[in-house]
Coordinates of C-alpha atoms and ligand atoms in Angstrom, one line a residue:
Chain A
M3 CA -180.1 -51.6 109.6
T4 CA -180.0 -54.3 112.2
A5 CA -178.1 -57.5 111.7
L6 CA -181.3 -59.6 111.9
S7 CA -183.1 -57.8 109.1
K8 CA -180.0 -57.9 107.0
S9 CA -179.7 -61.7 107.3
W10 CA -183.4 -61.9 106.5
E11 CA -182.7 -60.0 103.3
R12 CA -180.2 -62.6 102.2
A13 CA -182.5 -65.5 103.0
V14 CA -185.5 -64.3 101.0
V15 CA -184.5 -65.5 97.6
P16 CA -183.2 -69.0 98.6
L17 CA -186.2 -69.6 100.8
F18 CA -188.6 -68.7 98.0
I19 CA -186.8 -71.0 95.5
L20 CA -186.8 -73.9 98.0
A21 CA -190.6 -73.4 98.7
A22 CA -191.4 -73.2 94.9
W23 CA -189.3 -76.3 94.3
E24 CA -191.1 -78.2 97.1
V25 CA -194.5 -77.3 95.7
F26 CA -193.5 -78.1 92.2
S27 CA -192.1 -81.5 93.1
R28 CA -195.1 -82.5 95.1
S29 CA -197.6 -81.3 92.4
G30 CA -196.8 -84.5 90.3
F31 CA -195.8 -82.6 87.2
L32 CA -192.7 -84.8 86.9
P33 CA -192.2 -88.2 88.4
A34 CA -191.1 -87.7 92.0
A35 CA -187.8 -89.6 91.4
L36 CA -186.6 -87.2 88.7
L37 CA -186.9 -84.1 90.8
P38 CA -186.9 -85.0 94.5
A39 CA -188.4 -82.3 96.7
P40 CA -186.1 -80.4 99.1
S41 CA -187.6 -82.2 102.1
V42 CA -186.7 -85.6 100.5
V43 CA -183.2 -84.5 99.7
L44 CA -182.8 -83.3 103.2
H45 CA -184.0 -86.6 104.6
T46 CA -181.6 -88.6 102.5
W47 CA -178.8 -86.2 103.3
G48 CA -179.5 -86.6 107.0
D49 CA -179.3 -90.4 106.7
W50 CA -176.1 -90.1 104.7
I51 CA -174.6 -88.1 107.5
F52 CA -176.1 -89.7 110.6
G53 CA -177.3 -93.1 109.4
F54 CA -180.8 -93.2 111.0
D55 CA -183.0 -95.2 108.5
E56 CA -180.8 -96.3 105.6
T57 CA -182.7 -94.2 103.0
S58 CA -179.3 -93.6 101.4
Q59 CA -178.7 -97.4 101.3
G60 CA -175.0 -98.3 101.2
N61 CA -174.0 -94.8 102.0
T62 CA -175.8 -94.5 105.2
G63 CA -173.7 -92.8 107.9
R64 CA -170.7 -92.5 105.7
W65 CA -170.9 -88.8 104.8
F66 CA -168.0 -87.8 107.0
A67 CA -165.7 -90.4 105.5
D68 CA -166.7 -89.3 102.0
A69 CA -166.2 -85.6 102.8
L70 CA -162.9 -86.3 104.5
S71 CA -161.5 -88.2 101.5
S72 CA -162.5 -85.4 99.1
A73 CA -161.2 -82.7 101.5
T74 CA -157.9 -84.6 101.9
R75 CA -157.4 -84.6 98.1
V76 CA -158.2 -81.0 97.9
A77 CA -155.8 -80.2 100.8
A78 CA -152.9 -82.2 99.3
G79 CA -153.2 -80.9 95.7
Y80 CA -153.9 -77.4 96.8
G81 CA -151.1 -77.4 99.4
I82 CA -148.6 -78.4 96.7
A83 CA -150.0 -75.8 94.3
V84 CA -149.8 -73.0 96.9
V85 CA -146.2 -73.7 97.9
S86 CA -144.9 -74.3 94.3
G87 CA -147.0 -71.6 92.7
V88 CA -146.0 -68.9 95.2
L89 CA -142.3 -69.8 95.1
L90 CA -142.0 -70.2 91.4
G91 CA -144.2 -67.1 90.9
I92 CA -141.8 -65.0 93.0
A93 CA -138.8 -66.4 91.1
I94 CA -140.3 -65.7 87.7
G95 CA -141.5 -62.2 88.7
W96 CA -138.1 -61.2 90.3
W97 CA -135.4 -62.8 88.1
R98 CA -135.4 -62.0 84.4
W99 CA -133.5 -65.1 83.6
V100 CA -136.0 -67.4 85.3
E101 CA -138.7 -65.7 83.4
R102 CA -137.0 -66.1 80.1
T103 CA -136.3 -69.8 80.7
V104 CA -139.4 -71.0 82.4
E105 CA -142.3 -68.7 81.4
P106 CA -142.7 -69.9 77.7
T107 CA -143.1 -73.5 78.8
I108 CA -145.7 -72.5 81.4
Q109 CA -147.6 -70.4 78.9
M110 CA -147.8 -73.4 76.6
L111 CA -149.1 -75.7 79.3
R112 CA -151.5 -73.2 80.9
P113 CA -154.2 -73.3 78.1
V114 CA -154.5 -77.1 78.3
P115 CA -157.7 -77.7 80.4
P116 CA -156.7 -79.7 83.5
V117 CA -159.5 -82.3 82.9
S118 CA -157.8 -83.2 79.6
W119 CA -155.0 -84.6 81.7
I120 CA -157.3 -87.3 83.2
P121 CA -156.2 -90.1 80.8
L122 CA -152.5 -89.5 81.3
A123 CA -153.1 -89.0 85.1
I124 CA -154.8 -92.4 85.3
I125 CA -152.0 -94.1 83.2
W126 CA -149.3 -92.6 85.3
F127 CA -150.8 -92.8 88.8
G128 CA -153.5 -95.5 88.6
I129 CA -157.0 -95.4 90.1
A130 CA -156.5 -93.9 93.6
N131 CA -155.7 -90.6 95.3
K132 CA -152.8 -89.7 93.2
P133 CA -154.4 -88.8 89.9
A134 CA -157.0 -86.7 91.8
I135 CA -154.3 -84.8 93.7
F136 CA -152.4 -84.3 90.5
L137 CA -155.5 -82.8 88.8
V138 CA -156.3 -80.6 91.8
F139 CA -152.7 -79.4 91.7
L140 CA -152.9 -78.5 88.0
G141 CA -156.2 -76.6 88.5
A142 CA -155.0 -74.5 91.4
F143 CA -151.4 -74.1 90.4
F144 CA -151.8 -71.8 87.4
P145 CA -154.1 -69.1 88.9
I146 CA -151.9 -69.0 92.0
L147 CA -148.7 -68.8 89.8
M148 CA -150.1 -66.1 87.5
N149 CA -151.4 -63.9 90.3
T150 CA -148.1 -64.2 92.2
I151 CA -146.1 -63.2 89.2
H152 CA -148.4 -60.2 88.7
G153 CA -148.1 -59.2 92.3
V154 CA -144.3 -59.3 92.2
K155 CA -144.1 -57.4 89.0
T156 CA -146.4 -54.6 90.2
A157 CA -144.6 -54.2 93.5
D158 CA -143.6 -50.6 94.1
R159 CA -140.0 -50.0 93.0
N160 CA -139.7 -47.2 95.5
L161 CA -140.3 -49.6 98.4
I162 CA -137.5 -51.8 97.1
R163 CA -135.3 -48.7 97.0
A164 CA -136.2 -47.7 100.5
A165 CA -135.4 -51.2 101.8
S166 CA -132.1 -51.4 100.0
M167 CA -131.2 -47.9 101.3
M168 CA -131.6 -49.5 104.8
G169 CA -129.2 -52.3 103.8
A170 CA -131.5 -55.1 102.7
T171 CA -129.8 -58.0 100.9
E172 CA -131.6 -59.5 97.9
Q173 CA -133.0 -62.4 100.0
Q174 CA -134.3 -59.8 102.6
L175 CA -135.9 -57.8 99.8
L176 CA -137.8 -60.8 98.6
R177 CA -138.9 -61.7 102.1
H178 CA -139.6 -58.3 103.7
V179 CA -140.7 -56.3 100.7
V180 CA -141.6 -58.2 97.6
F181 CA -143.6 -61.0 99.3
P182 CA -145.7 -58.7 101.4
A183 CA -146.2 -56.3 98.5
A184 CA -147.4 -59.2 96.4
L185 CA -149.7 -60.7 99.1
P186 CA -153.0 -59.0 98.0
S187 CA -152.5 -60.4 94.5
I188 CA -151.4 -63.8 95.9
F189 CA -154.6 -64.0 97.9
A190 CA -156.7 -63.3 94.8
G191 CA -154.9 -66.3 93.2
L192 CA -155.6 -68.5 96.2
R193 CA -159.3 -67.8 96.1
I194 CA -159.5 -68.6 92.4
G195 CA -157.4 -71.7 93.0
I196 CA -159.6 -73.1 95.8
G197 CA -162.6 -73.1 93.4
A198 CA -160.7 -74.9 90.8
A199 CA -159.4 -77.4 93.4
W200 CA -162.9 -78.5 94.4
M201 CA -164.1 -78.6 90.8
L202 CA -161.2 -80.9 89.9
T203 CA -161.5 -83.2 92.9
V204 CA -165.1 -83.9 92.1
T205 CA -164.3 -84.5 88.4
A206 CA -161.5 -86.8 89.3
E207 CA -163.7 -88.7 91.7
M208 CA -166.3 -89.2 89.0
V209 CA -163.8 -91.0 86.8
A210 CA -160.6 -91.9 88.4
V211 CA -161.3 -92.7 92.1
K212 CA -163.7 -94.9 94.0
S213 CA -164.4 -92.8 97.0
G214 CA -165.4 -89.2 98.0
L215 CA -168.3 -86.9 97.3
G216 CA -167.8 -86.9 93.6
Y217 CA -167.8 -90.7 93.5
V218 CA -171.1 -90.9 95.5
L219 CA -172.6 -88.3 93.1
W220 CA -171.7 -90.3 90.0
D221 CA -172.6 -93.7 91.5
S222 CA -176.0 -92.4 92.6
Y223 CA -176.6 -91.2 89.1
Y224 CA -176.2 -94.8 87.8
F225 CA -178.6 -96.0 90.5
L226 CA -181.2 -93.3 89.6
R227 CA -180.9 -91.9 93.1
Y228 CA -181.3 -88.2 92.2
D229 CA -182.0 -87.3 95.9
L230 CA -178.5 -88.5 96.6
V231 CA -177.1 -86.7 93.6
L232 CA -178.6 -83.4 94.9
A233 CA -177.4 -84.1 98.4
A234 CA -173.9 -84.6 97.0
M235 CA -174.1 -81.4 95.0
A236 CA -175.1 -79.5 98.1
S237 CA -172.3 -81.1 100.2
I238 CA -169.7 -80.1 97.6
G239 CA -171.1 -76.6 97.4
L240 CA -171.1 -76.3 101.2
L241 CA -167.5 -77.5 101.6
G242 CA -166.3 -75.2 98.7
Y243 CA -168.1 -72.3 100.3
A244 CA -166.5 -73.1 103.7
T245 CA -163.0 -73.4 102.4
D246 CA -163.3 -70.1 100.5
A247 CA -164.7 -68.5 103.7
L248 CA -161.6 -69.8 105.6
I249 CA -159.3 -68.2 103.0
K250 CA -161.2 -65.0 103.3
V251 CA -160.7 -65.0 107.0
L252 CA -157.0 -65.6 106.6
M253 CA -156.9 -62.9 103.9
S254 CA -158.5 -60.2 106.1
A255 CA -156.1 -61.1 108.9
A256 CA -153.0 -61.0 106.7
L257 CA -154.1 -57.8 104.8
H258 CA -155.6 -55.9 107.8
W259 CA -153.2 -53.1 106.9
Q260 CA -155.2 -52.3 103.9
H261 CA -158.0 -51.2 106.2
G262 CA -159.2 -47.8 105.2
S263 CA -157.2 -47.6 102.0
T264 CA -159.2 -49.7 99.6
L265 CA -162.7 -49.7 98.3
Q266 CA -163.4 -53.2 99.6
S267 CA -162.5 -52.2 103.2
R268 CA -165.5 -49.8 103.3
E269 CA -167.8 -52.6 104.2
G270 CA -166.6 -53.7 107.7
Chain B
M7 CA -111.0 -35.8 102.7
A8 CA -114.3 -34.9 101.2
S9 CA -117.2 -36.9 102.4
I10 CA -119.0 -36.8 99.1
D11 CA -117.2 -36.3 95.8
L12 CA -119.0 -35.9 92.4
Q13 CA -116.5 -35.9 89.5
N14 CA -117.8 -34.7 86.1
I15 CA -121.2 -36.3 86.5
T16 CA -123.4 -36.5 83.4
K17 CA -126.7 -38.3 83.4
I18 CA -128.7 -39.1 80.3
F19 CA -132.0 -40.8 80.6
R20 CA -132.5 -43.0 77.5
D21 CA -136.1 -42.9 76.4
A22 CA -136.6 -45.9 74.2
K23 CA -140.4 -45.3 73.8
R24 CA -140.1 -41.8 72.5
K25 CA -136.8 -42.3 70.8
R26 CA -135.4 -39.2 72.5
D27 CA -132.7 -39.0 75.1
L28 CA -132.9 -36.6 78.0
L29 CA -129.9 -34.8 79.3
A30 CA -130.8 -34.4 83.0
I31 CA -127.4 -33.6 84.5
D32 CA -124.6 -32.0 82.5
N33 CA -121.1 -32.3 83.8
V34 CA -121.5 -31.5 87.5
S35 CA -118.5 -31.6 89.8
L36 CA -119.1 -31.0 93.5
S37 CA -117.3 -31.8 96.7
V38 CA -119.1 -31.9 100.0
E39 CA -116.9 -31.8 103.1
K40 CA -117.5 -34.0 106.1
N41 CA -120.0 -32.4 108.5
E42 CA -121.2 -30.0 105.9
F43 CA -124.8 -29.1 105.4
L44 CA -125.3 -28.6 101.7
C45 CA -128.6 -27.3 100.3
L46 CA -129.3 -28.0 96.7
L47 CA -131.6 -25.3 95.3
G48 CA -133.2 -25.4 91.9
S49 CA -136.4 -25.3 89.9
S50 CA -138.7 -28.2 89.4
G51 CA -137.3 -30.8 86.9
C52 CA -133.7 -29.5 87.0
G53 CA -132.3 -32.8 88.2
K54 CA -132.1 -32.4 92.0
S55 CA -133.6 -35.8 92.8
T56 CA -131.5 -37.4 90.0
L57 CA -128.3 -36.1 91.6
L58 CA -129.4 -37.3 95.0
N59 CA -130.3 -40.8 93.6
M60 CA -126.8 -41.1 92.2
I61 CA -125.3 -40.3 95.5
A62 CA -127.6 -42.9 97.1
G63 CA -126.7 -45.4 94.5
F64 CA -130.1 -45.9 93.0
E65 CA -129.0 -44.5 89.6
K66 CA -125.7 -44.8 87.9
P67 CA -124.2 -41.7 86.2
T68 CA -123.8 -42.0 82.5
E69 CA -120.4 -40.5 82.9
G70 CA -118.3 -39.5 85.8
T71 CA -117.8 -41.0 89.3
V72 CA -119.4 -40.6 92.7
T73 CA -117.4 -41.4 95.8
V74 CA -118.7 -41.3 99.3
G75 CA -116.1 -41.5 102.1
G76 CA -113.4 -42.2 99.6
K77 CA -115.2 -45.3 98.2
P78 CA -116.9 -45.3 94.8
V79 CA -120.6 -45.8 95.1
D80 CA -121.9 -48.9 93.4
G81 CA -125.3 -49.4 95.0
P82 CA -127.4 -48.3 97.9
G83 CA -126.3 -48.9 101.5
A84 CA -127.2 -48.1 105.0
D85 CA -124.2 -45.7 105.3
R86 CA -126.3 -43.2 103.3
G87 CA -129.7 -42.5 104.8
M88 CA -132.2 -41.2 102.4
V89 CA -135.5 -39.3 103.0
F90 CA -137.5 -39.6 99.8
Q91 CA -139.6 -37.0 98.1
Q92 CA -142.5 -39.4 98.6
A93 CA -142.4 -41.1 102.0
N94 CA -142.2 -44.7 100.6
L95 CA -143.3 -46.5 103.7
M96 CA -144.1 -50.1 103.8
P97 CA -147.9 -50.0 103.9
W98 CA -148.2 -53.4 105.7
L99 CA -146.1 -52.3 108.7
P100 CA -147.2 -50.0 111.5
V101 CA -145.3 -46.7 112.1
W102 CA -142.9 -48.2 114.6
E103 CA -142.0 -51.1 112.4
N104 CA -141.3 -48.8 109.5
V105 CA -139.0 -46.7 111.7
A106 CA -137.2 -49.8 112.9
F107 CA -137.1 -51.6 109.5
H108 CA -133.3 -51.4 109.5
L109 CA -133.2 -53.3 112.8
R110 CA -135.6 -55.9 111.5
L111 CA -133.1 -56.5 108.7
K112 CA -130.4 -56.8 111.2
G113 CA -132.4 -59.5 113.1
W114 CA -133.1 -57.6 116.3
R115 CA -135.7 -58.9 118.7
K116 CA -139.1 -57.3 118.5
A117 CA -139.0 -55.7 122.0
D118 CA -135.6 -54.2 121.3
R119 CA -136.7 -52.8 117.9
R120 CA -139.7 -51.3 119.6
D121 CA -137.6 -49.5 122.2
A122 CA -135.1 -48.2 119.7
A123 CA -137.9 -46.9 117.4
Q124 CA -139.5 -44.9 120.2
E125 CA -136.7 -42.4 120.6
Y126 CA -137.0 -41.4 116.9
I127 CA -140.8 -41.4 116.9
D128 CA -140.7 -38.9 119.8
M129 CA -138.1 -36.9 117.9
V130 CA -140.4 -36.3 115.0
G131 CA -143.4 -35.8 117.2
L132 CA -145.4 -38.9 116.4
R133 CA -145.9 -40.3 119.9
G134 CA -149.3 -41.9 120.0
F135 CA -149.2 -43.0 116.4
E136 CA -146.8 -45.9 116.8
N137 CA -149.3 -48.5 115.8
H138 CA -151.0 -46.6 113.0
F139 CA -150.6 -47.9 109.5
P140 CA -149.3 -45.6 106.7
A141 CA -152.8 -45.5 105.2
E142 CA -154.0 -43.9 108.4
L143 CA -151.5 -41.1 108.3
S144 CA -151.5 -37.6 106.7
G145 CA -148.9 -36.7 104.1
G146 CA -146.8 -34.7 106.5
M147 CA -147.0 -37.5 109.2
S148 CA -145.8 -40.1 106.6
Q149 CA -142.9 -37.8 105.7
R150 CA -141.9 -37.6 109.3
V151 CA -141.9 -41.4 109.6
G152 CA -139.6 -41.4 106.6
I153 CA -137.3 -38.9 108.4
A154 CA -137.3 -41.0 111.6
R155 CA -136.5 -44.1 109.6
A156 CA -133.4 -42.4 108.0
L157 CA -132.2 -41.0 111.3
L158 CA -132.3 -44.4 113.0
L159 CA -129.7 -45.6 110.5
N160 CA -127.4 -43.1 112.2
P161 CA -125.7 -42.7 108.9
Q162 CA -122.5 -40.8 107.9
V163 CA -124.4 -39.1 105.1
I164 CA -128.1 -38.0 105.1
L165 CA -129.7 -37.3 101.8
M166 CA -133.0 -35.4 102.0
D167 CA -135.3 -34.8 99.1
E168 CA -137.7 -31.9 99.9
P169 CA -138.6 -33.6 103.2
F170 CA -140.5 -30.7 104.7
A171 CA -142.5 -29.7 101.6
A172 CA -145.7 -31.2 102.9
L173 CA -145.5 -29.7 106.4
D174 CA -147.3 -26.7 107.8
A175 CA -145.2 -23.7 108.7
Q176 CA -145.1 -24.4 112.5
T177 CA -144.2 -28.1 112.1
K178 CA -141.7 -27.2 109.4
M179 CA -139.9 -24.8 111.7
D180 CA -139.8 -27.3 114.5
M181 CA -138.5 -30.0 112.2
Q182 CA -135.8 -27.7 110.8
E183 CA -134.6 -26.9 114.3
E184 CA -134.6 -30.5 115.2
L185 CA -132.7 -31.4 112.1
V186 CA -130.0 -28.8 112.8
A187 CA -129.7 -30.1 116.3
I188 CA -129.3 -33.7 115.1
W189 CA -126.8 -32.7 112.5
Q190 CA -124.7 -30.7 115.1
K191 CA -124.9 -33.6 117.6
Q192 CA -124.1 -36.5 115.2
R193 CA -121.6 -34.6 113.1
C194 CA -122.9 -36.2 109.9
T195 CA -122.9 -34.8 106.4
V196 CA -126.3 -33.6 105.0
V197 CA -127.3 -33.0 101.4
F198 CA -130.7 -31.3 101.5
V199 CA -132.8 -30.7 98.4
T200 CA -135.3 -27.8 98.5
H201 CA -137.3 -25.4 96.4
S202 CA -137.3 -22.8 99.1
V203 CA -134.7 -20.1 99.2
D204 CA -135.6 -19.4 102.8
E205 CA -135.2 -23.0 103.8
A206 CA -131.8 -23.3 102.2
L207 CA -130.6 -20.1 104.0
V208 CA -132.0 -21.3 107.4
L209 CA -130.4 -24.7 107.2
G210 CA -127.3 -24.8 105.0
T211 CA -123.6 -24.2 105.5
R212 CA -123.4 -23.9 101.8
V213 CA -126.1 -23.5 99.1
A214 CA -125.6 -24.9 95.6
V215 CA -127.9 -23.1 93.1
M216 CA -128.6 -25.3 90.0
T217 CA -129.5 -24.2 86.5
S218 CA -132.7 -25.4 84.8
R219 CA -132.5 -28.5 82.7
P220 CA -130.0 -29.7 82.0
G221 CA -128.9 -29.4 85.6
R222 CA -125.5 -27.7 86.2
I223 CA -124.2 -25.9 89.3
R224 CA -124.8 -22.3 88.7
E225 CA -123.1 -21.0 91.8
L226 CA -121.9 -22.2 95.2
I227 CA -122.6 -19.9 98.1
A228 CA -120.9 -20.3 101.5
L229 CA -123.1 -19.1 104.4
D230 CA -121.2 -18.1 107.5
L231 CA -124.2 -16.8 109.3
P232 CA -124.6 -17.6 113.1
R233 CA -127.2 -20.1 114.2
P234 CA -130.0 -19.9 115.0
R235 CA -130.4 -18.0 111.8
D236 CA -132.0 -14.6 111.9
T237 CA -134.3 -14.6 108.9
T238 CA -134.8 -10.8 109.2
G239 CA -131.1 -9.8 109.5
P240 CA -129.4 -7.8 106.7
R241 CA -126.8 -10.5 105.8
F242 CA -129.5 -13.1 105.5
N243 CA -131.4 -10.8 103.2
D244 CA -128.4 -10.0 101.1
H245 CA -127.9 -13.7 100.4
K246 CA -131.6 -14.0 99.7
R247 CA -131.6 -11.1 97.2
H248 CA -128.5 -12.5 95.5
I249 CA -130.0 -16.0 95.1
L250 CA -133.4 -14.7 93.9
N251 CA -131.6 -12.7 91.3
L252 CA -129.8 -15.8 90.1
I253 CA -133.1 -17.7 89.9
R254 CA -134.7 -14.8 88.0
E255 CA -131.9 -14.7 85.4
E256 CA -132.1 -18.4 85.1
G257 CA -135.8 -18.2 84.3
M258 CA -135.3 -15.4 81.8
Q259 CA -132.6 -17.3 79.9
Q260 CA -134.9 -20.3 79.9
R261 CA -137.7 -18.3 78.3
Q262 CA -135.4 -16.8 75.7
A263 CA -134.1 -20.3 74.9
A264 CA -137.7 -21.4 74.4
V265 CA -138.4 -18.5 72.0
A266 CA -135.3 -18.9 70.0
Ligands
LIG312 N1 -136.3 -42.5 85.7 C1 -136.3 -41.5 84.8 N2 -136.5 -41.8 83.5 C2 -136.5 -40.8 82.5 N3 -136.5 -39.5 82.8 C3 -136.3 -39.2 84.1 C4 -136.3 -40.2 85.2 N4 -136.1 -39.5 86.3 C5 -136.1 -38.2 86.1 N5 -136.2 -38.0 84.8 C6 -136.2 -36.7 84.1 O1 -135.0 -36.0 84.6 C7 -135.3 -34.6 84.8 C8 -134.9 -34.3 86.3 O2 -135.8 -35.0 87.1 P1 -135.7 -34.9 88.7 O3 -136.7 -35.8 89.3 O4 -134.3 -35.1 89.1 O5 -136.1 -33.4 89.0 P2 -136.2 -32.6 90.3 O6 -135.2 -31.5 90.2 O7 -136.1 -33.5 91.5 O8 -137.6 -31.9 90.3 P3 -138.7 -31.7 91.4 O9 -138.2 -30.5 92.2 O10 -140.0 -31.4 90.7 O11 -138.7 -32.9 92.3 C9 -136.8 -34.4 84.5 O12 -136.9 -33.8 83.3 C10 -137.4 -35.9 84.5 O13 -138.4 -35.9 83.5
LIG313 MG1 -137.4 -34.2 92.9

């Protein structure tokens, strides 16, 4: 099958939905403001990005600034979660005493939904970047941590034996054997974590911050601008998709050695 | 001074799940002299790998002491190179990095590691596969990477757990010759586990025949045959007949014990 016909295959369903939606909106079944047609959303979105005719009113031309503030929060909270989740996960997976002392507390905190921390986050950090970063961290931290622990615990004991036969110290075992052995599992955690990170940035921006894509989304809802709401939703989806794609690229670069040995590697 | 000394070794595996302990090694004493090539011969499950693991320091004996070079063993170390029954290669490293893993741990620069690895890769006949990953190798090729990796340590003691079991007859003969040459050149001590009477007789300076579980030393046989060994000569075949008889008796006793 050629690449062109393959990409066509993928586009059929979305194109059909968009066309049906356009027709439905223009048919006058619902008031146009309640379900704006895709073409209207696209127009508003374009103005939000490039600022050509102020259809998006106060937001005109401000999309990059909004996207940047959301992305910064995601990057900060996610970055902290990756570093702390991987380090703590390796420690819990490797040393029994760390597991015994730390794991029970973590298991108690883990079922608390990150969004339920919003009131405390606002009290502690005020209305600004910090509560959002805190929430993003909470959302991404647990999946990364749990997957890292799993990866360390399922590392092949024989590889550790082989490395210690070659004179590896404990620190070298962690760096040269346990970490690479846990990497496939860590990446699974990173991918779950990035989804949670975007979800929580948007949630935080709707209640605890006055900028970013989530803020525009919620603000437009108050002003009955459903075209902007839809444009914001699409923007968030797009950025979430792009960051996940980035992690996938990093993953296939880091795990290229799995090539030919796993089911997933069958598709190029 | 003996290079490896096993004093009254007993190994019991505690099986908490089945509430049943397993006596794997029963009071084994064995001395291996420096520069000896000892072949451990025994049936499957008789405790050969367990014995090797205790010399390597991966397992602790339940009773008794293991000393290597006069020092009690209290953990694995690069003075004892081990070739495992399964190759146990790092799947994320290409062949040459696996072979040179020890040098990576010692902090050598990449170019130097690469050069050092090449000699051993050539020795085991894997030139051209330096950049392959373990997932892209056959079983016998992986095993040869494991051998190259152990040889690069240049250890005083080499422990080998059925390293040639997965190789075809021709490669096996080449590797056996190569191993004897390395052993003669480096004057190291080898403990070599095998199922095959022929292999033990081709390689060893001594053969230790083990009993079935629990593992004991049934008999120690010194081989003073000239090298390269003539596998069709009368003395070779006398030894072979003798060892096969031991194994047959062992099997019969085992069956009688099972009936009783
Ligand atoms: N880690 C372990 N825990 C419990 N039992 C074990 C363990 N390792 C080995 N055993 C038991 O000890 C006995 C000896 O095992 P070992 O692996 O030493 O046999 P072997 O002589 O190397 O056999 P083979 O030739 O098949 O490799 C077996 O009955 C096995 O079930
Ligand atoms: Mg074995």
